[in-house]
Short mmCIF file of C-alpha atoms in Angstrom, two decimals:
data_model
loop_
_atom_site.label_atom_id
_atom_site.label_comp_id
_atom_site.label_asym_id
_atom_site.label_seq_id
_atom_site.Cartn_x
_atom_site.Cartn_y
_atom_site.Cartn_z
CA UNK A 1 0.00 0.00 0.00
CA UNK A 2 3.03 2.32 0.08
CA UNK A 3 2.90 5.25 -2.31
CA UNK A 4 5.47 7.81 -3.47
CA UNK A 5 4.13 11.16 -4.62
CA UNK A 6 0.73 9.54 -4.90
CA UNK A 7 1.95 6.66 -7.08
CA UNK A 8 2.38 3.02 -6.04
CA UNK A 9 5.93 2.41 -4.83
CA UNK A 10 7.97 0.41 -7.36
CA UNK A 11 9.61 -2.96 -6.64
CA UNK A 12 12.90 -2.60 -4.77
CA UNK A 13 15.73 -4.49 -3.16
CA UNK A 14 15.88 -3.82 0.57
CA UNK A 15 19.23 -4.46 2.27
CA UNK A 16 19.69 -4.07 6.02
CA UNK A 17 23.24 -4.06 7.36
CA UNK A 18 24.86 -3.99 10.77
CA UNK A 19 28.62 -3.36 10.66
CA UNK A 20 29.43 -1.29 13.78
CA UNK A 21 33.22 -1.05 13.40
CA UNK A 22 33.17 2.59 14.49
CA UNK A 23 31.61 1.58 17.81
CA UNK A 24 34.35 -0.97 18.62
CA UNK A 25 37.66 0.52 17.42
CA UNK A 26 39.79 -1.72 19.66
CA UNK A 27 38.11 -5.04 18.86
CA UNK A 28 38.75 -7.51 16.04
CA UNK A 29 35.89 -10.01 16.23
CA UNK A 30 32.88 -7.75 15.77
CA UNK A 31 29.40 -9.13 15.23
CA UNK A 32 28.08 -8.05 11.85
CA UNK A 33 25.23 -9.16 9.65
CA UNK A 34 23.27 -8.27 6.55
CA UNK A 35 19.97 -9.43 5.15
CA UNK A 36 18.20 -8.73 1.87
CA UNK A 37 14.53 -8.83 1.09
CA UNK A 38 12.40 -8.02 -1.91
CA UNK A 39 9.74 -5.33 -1.82
CA UNK A 40 7.13 -6.40 -4.37
CA UNK A 41 9.64 -9.05 -5.54
CA UNK A 42 8.00 -12.40 -4.78
CA UNK A 43 11.01 -14.62 -5.59
CA UNK A 44 13.58 -12.84 -3.40
CA UNK A 45 13.84 -12.79 0.38
CA UNK A 46 14.74 -14.82 3.43
CA UNK A 47 11.13 -16.05 3.80
CA UNK A 48 10.69 -17.20 0.19
CA UNK A 49 10.32 -20.94 -0.37
CA UNK A 50 10.95 -22.83 -3.62
CA UNK A 51 9.57 -26.19 -4.66
CA UNK A 52 12.80 -27.22 -6.40
CA UNK A 53 16.49 -26.39 -6.59
CA UNK A 54 15.99 -25.44 -10.23
CA UNK A 55 13.48 -22.76 -9.28
CA UNK A 56 15.79 -21.49 -6.52
CA UNK A 57 18.74 -21.37 -8.93
CA UNK A 58 16.75 -19.51 -11.59
CA UNK A 59 15.61 -16.95 -9.01
CA UNK A 60 19.18 -16.44 -7.83
CA UNK A 61 20.39 -15.93 -11.40
CA UNK A 62 17.52 -13.52 -12.06
CA UNK A 63 18.66 -11.39 -9.13
CA UNK A 64 22.37 -12.12 -9.51
CA UNK A 65 23.39 -8.47 -9.04
CA UNK A 66 22.03 -8.20 -5.50
CA UNK A 67 23.53 -11.59 -4.60
CA UNK A 68 26.93 -10.36 -5.83
CA UNK A 69 26.57 -7.27 -3.64
CA UNK A 70 25.75 -9.41 -0.61
CA UNK A 71 28.68 -11.76 -1.30
CA UNK A 72 31.03 -8.78 -1.61
CA UNK A 73 29.77 -7.29 1.65
CA UNK A 74 30.10 -10.62 3.45
CA UNK A 75 33.68 -11.20 2.32
CA UNK A 76 34.92 -7.59 2.40
CA UNK A 77 37.96 -6.92 4.54
CA UNK A 78 39.64 -3.59 5.20
CA UNK A 79 43.07 -3.68 3.48
CA UNK A 80 46.00 -3.55 5.86
CA UNK A 81 48.72 -2.95 3.25
CA UNK A 82 49.05 0.02 0.92
CA UNK A 83 50.17 -1.95 -2.15
CA UNK A 84 47.61 -4.75 -1.89
CA UNK A 85 50.18 -7.37 -0.90
CA UNK A 86 48.94 -10.07 1.46
CA UNK A 87 49.69 -9.14 5.10
CA UNK A 88 51.15 -12.58 5.83
CA UNK A 89 53.96 -11.80 3.37
CA UNK A 90 54.44 -8.21 4.50
CA UNK A 91 54.42 -8.66 8.27
CA UNK A 92 55.30 -12.35 8.60
CA UNK A 93 58.64 -14.08 8.30
CA UNK A 94 57.70 -15.64 4.95
CA UNK A 95 58.06 -13.81 1.65
CA UNK A 96 55.97 -14.46 -1.46
CA UNK A 97 57.85 -16.95 -3.63
CA UNK A 98 55.22 -18.44 -5.94
CA UNK A 99 54.16 -16.11 -8.74
CA UNK A 100 52.47 -17.14 -11.97
CA UNK A 101 54.60 -16.13 -14.94
CA UNK A 102 57.91 -16.25 -13.07
CA UNK A 103 60.71 -18.67 -14.02
CA UNK A 104 61.98 -21.14 -11.41
CA UNK A 105 64.90 -23.54 -11.15
CA UNK A 106 63.38 -27.03 -10.93
CA UNK A 107 66.67 -28.83 -10.36
CA UNK A 108 69.01 -30.81 -12.61
CA UNK A 109 69.41 -27.77 -14.81
CA UNK A 110 65.71 -27.63 -15.67
CA UNK A 111 63.91 -24.30 -15.58
CA UNK A 112 60.15 -23.83 -15.81
CA UNK A 113 57.61 -21.00 -15.96
CA UNK A 114 54.90 -21.27 -13.33
CA UNK A 115 51.56 -21.37 -15.15
CA UNK A 116 49.11 -22.54 -12.48
CA UNK A 117 48.91 -23.73 -8.94
CA UNK A 118 46.57 -25.54 -6.56
CA UNK A 119 46.88 -25.62 -2.78
CA UNK A 120 46.06 -28.58 -0.54
CA UNK A 121 45.53 -27.07 2.90
CA UNK A 122 45.39 -30.47 4.61
CA UNK A 123 48.78 -31.44 3.14
CA UNK A 124 50.22 -27.92 3.51
CA UNK A 125 51.48 -28.23 -0.06
CA UNK A 126 51.16 -26.33 -3.32
CA UNK A 127 50.81 -28.41 -6.48
CA UNK A 128 52.42 -26.36 -9.23
CA UNK A 129 52.12 -26.59 -13.01
CA UNK A 130 55.27 -25.45 -14.84
CA UNK A 131 55.80 -24.90 -18.55
CA UNK A 132 59.06 -26.59 -19.48
CA UNK A 133 60.87 -26.35 -22.82
CA UNK A 134 58.25 -24.01 -24.24
CA UNK A 135 55.30 -26.44 -24.33
CA UNK A 136 55.62 -29.41 -21.97
CA UNK A 137 53.81 -29.16 -18.62
CA UNK A 138 55.26 -30.69 -15.48
CA UNK A 139 53.71 -30.82 -12.02
CA UNK A 140 55.75 -30.30 -8.88
CA UNK A 141 54.76 -30.22 -5.22
CA UNK A 142 56.16 -27.64 -2.80
CA UNK A 143 55.70 -27.51 0.99
CA UNK A 144 54.03 -24.41 2.43
CA UNK A 145 54.74 -22.63 5.69
CA UNK A 146 52.01 -21.80 8.20
CA UNK A 147 52.07 -18.18 6.99
CA UNK A 148 51.59 -19.31 3.39
CA UNK A 149 48.69 -21.59 4.30
CA UNK A 150 47.10 -18.74 6.27
CA UNK A 151 47.54 -16.39 3.31
CA UNK A 152 45.94 -18.89 0.95
CA UNK A 153 42.95 -19.51 3.21
CA UNK A 154 42.23 -15.78 3.48
CA UNK A 155 42.98 -14.86 -0.15
CA UNK A 156 42.85 -18.01 -2.34
CA UNK A 157 42.05 -16.11 -5.55
CA UNK A 158 45.28 -14.04 -5.47
CA UNK A 159 47.68 -16.37 -3.65
CA UNK A 160 49.74 -16.97 -6.80
CA UNK A 161 49.90 -13.28 -7.75
CA UNK A 162 47.06 -13.34 -10.30
CA UNK A 163 43.31 -13.53 -9.89
CA UNK A 164 42.24 -17.14 -10.30
CA UNK A 165 38.77 -18.66 -9.92
CA UNK A 166 38.68 -20.90 -6.86
CA UNK A 167 36.06 -23.52 -6.16
CA UNK A 168 34.72 -22.85 -2.69
CA UNK A 169 33.15 -25.30 -0.31
CA UNK A 170 29.41 -25.55 -0.80
CA UNK A 171 27.57 -24.49 2.34
CA UNK A 172 24.05 -25.17 1.03
CA UNK A 173 22.43 -27.45 -1.56
CA UNK A 174 22.02 -24.37 -3.78
CA UNK A 175 25.77 -23.67 -3.55
CA UNK A 176 26.42 -27.27 -4.62
CA UNK A 177 23.90 -26.92 -7.45
CA UNK A 178 25.65 -23.79 -8.74
CA UNK A 179 29.09 -25.43 -8.60
CA UNK A 180 28.00 -28.57 -10.45
CA UNK A 181 25.96 -26.62 -13.00
CA UNK A 182 29.01 -24.56 -13.92
CA UNK A 183 30.67 -27.84 -14.90
CA UNK A 184 27.81 -29.39 -16.88
CA UNK A 185 25.96 -26.40 -18.35
CA UNK A 186 27.79 -26.70 -21.68
CA UNK A 187 27.31 -30.48 -21.97
CA UNK A 188 26.06 -31.75 -25.34
CA UNK A 189 22.44 -32.84 -25.45
CA UNK A 190 23.32 -36.42 -26.39
CA UNK A 191 25.54 -36.75 -23.31
CA UNK A 192 22.83 -35.46 -21.00
CA UNK A 193 20.26 -37.87 -22.42
CA UNK A 194 22.72 -40.73 -22.09
CA UNK A 195 23.34 -39.91 -18.42
CA UNK A 196 19.59 -39.74 -17.81
CA UNK A 197 18.65 -42.78 -19.90
CA UNK A 198 17.71 -44.91 -16.87
CA UNK A 199 15.27 -42.30 -15.53
CA UNK A 200 11.65 -43.49 -15.46
CA UNK A 201 10.59 -40.22 -17.13
CA UNK A 202 13.13 -40.42 -19.95
CA UNK A 203 10.43 -40.02 -22.63
CA UNK A 204 9.39 -36.70 -21.13
CA UNK A 205 13.00 -35.63 -20.72
CA UNK A 206 13.61 -36.06 -24.45
CA UNK A 207 11.09 -33.27 -25.05
CA UNK A 208 13.05 -30.80 -22.87
CA UNK A 209 15.46 -28.20 -24.19
CA UNK A 210 19.18 -28.79 -23.70
CA UNK A 211 19.30 -26.09 -21.02
CA UNK A 212 16.43 -27.68 -19.09
CA UNK A 213 18.07 -31.09 -19.41
CA UNK A 214 21.29 -29.81 -17.88
CA UNK A 215 19.37 -28.20 -15.00
CA UNK A 216 17.43 -31.40 -14.35
CA UNK A 217 20.56 -33.55 -14.47
CA UNK A 218 22.38 -31.29 -12.02
CA UNK A 219 19.40 -31.16 -9.67
CA UNK A 220 19.27 -34.95 -9.54
CA UNK A 221 23.01 -35.09 -8.91
CA UNK A 222 22.59 -32.77 -5.92
CA UNK A 223 19.65 -34.78 -4.56
CA UNK A 224 21.77 -37.92 -4.88
CA UNK A 225 24.60 -36.29 -2.93
CA UNK A 226 22.16 -35.14 -0.24
CA UNK A 227 20.66 -38.61 0.03
CA UNK A 228 24.09 -40.23 0.31
CA UNK A 229 25.15 -37.69 2.94
CA UNK A 230 22.02 -38.36 5.00
CA UNK A 231 22.59 -42.10 4.71
CA UNK A 232 26.19 -41.75 5.91
CA UNK A 233 25.05 -39.72 8.91
CA UNK A 234 22.47 -42.36 9.81
CA UNK A 235 25.11 -45.09 9.56
CA UNK A 236 27.43 -43.12 11.83
CA UNK A 237 24.66 -42.75 14.41
CA UNK A 238 23.91 -46.46 14.21
CA UNK A 239 27.57 -47.31 14.88
CA UNK A 240 27.64 -45.03 17.93
#
């Protein structure tokens, strides 16, 4: 019923934030939160329910801009260095040594250009892909110090000196859906139908578009993972 200058108020994103850093200048762990709701937007808000993961994913993609804003606000940190270098390398005892594009001595007279890298936090190792002899790729493992592991955990996208996409742990079924869909969204139609061939509704699936097929396949993958996870939890409880 809200009006503005006599006219019905238009749909709007409503974001409420609580980041009281100025009230606690001497504290580090400060409680903060943010929530978003949709005013006259029926498929956005913390109280909205969806009948399927596909519907939830489509709604998130439809309002992707506001979700990006929320993600940025959640992960934002005040920089503590003037040049953007990671604080672990500036203030710690360890210096940055792994930079994409730099040339390294790999031993036995072999030199390689670092082209990519992946970090295993549990192993405290970096698995590095080097270009050797102009075209051949070789993989080496390098141990990481505690400072390096800490730097990676806080800034995984820029740990190797360049912005790299990093697959993050899925916290919700929708997160898992998004991660898997990014892998399979370009799959050929014939592959999707082959993977779904044992489905009881395969005749109906053949009538779907390729995009819908990929969404359905991913949704069923997520449901399978959720079912397996629930089964494992039940088995653990039974053993206890």
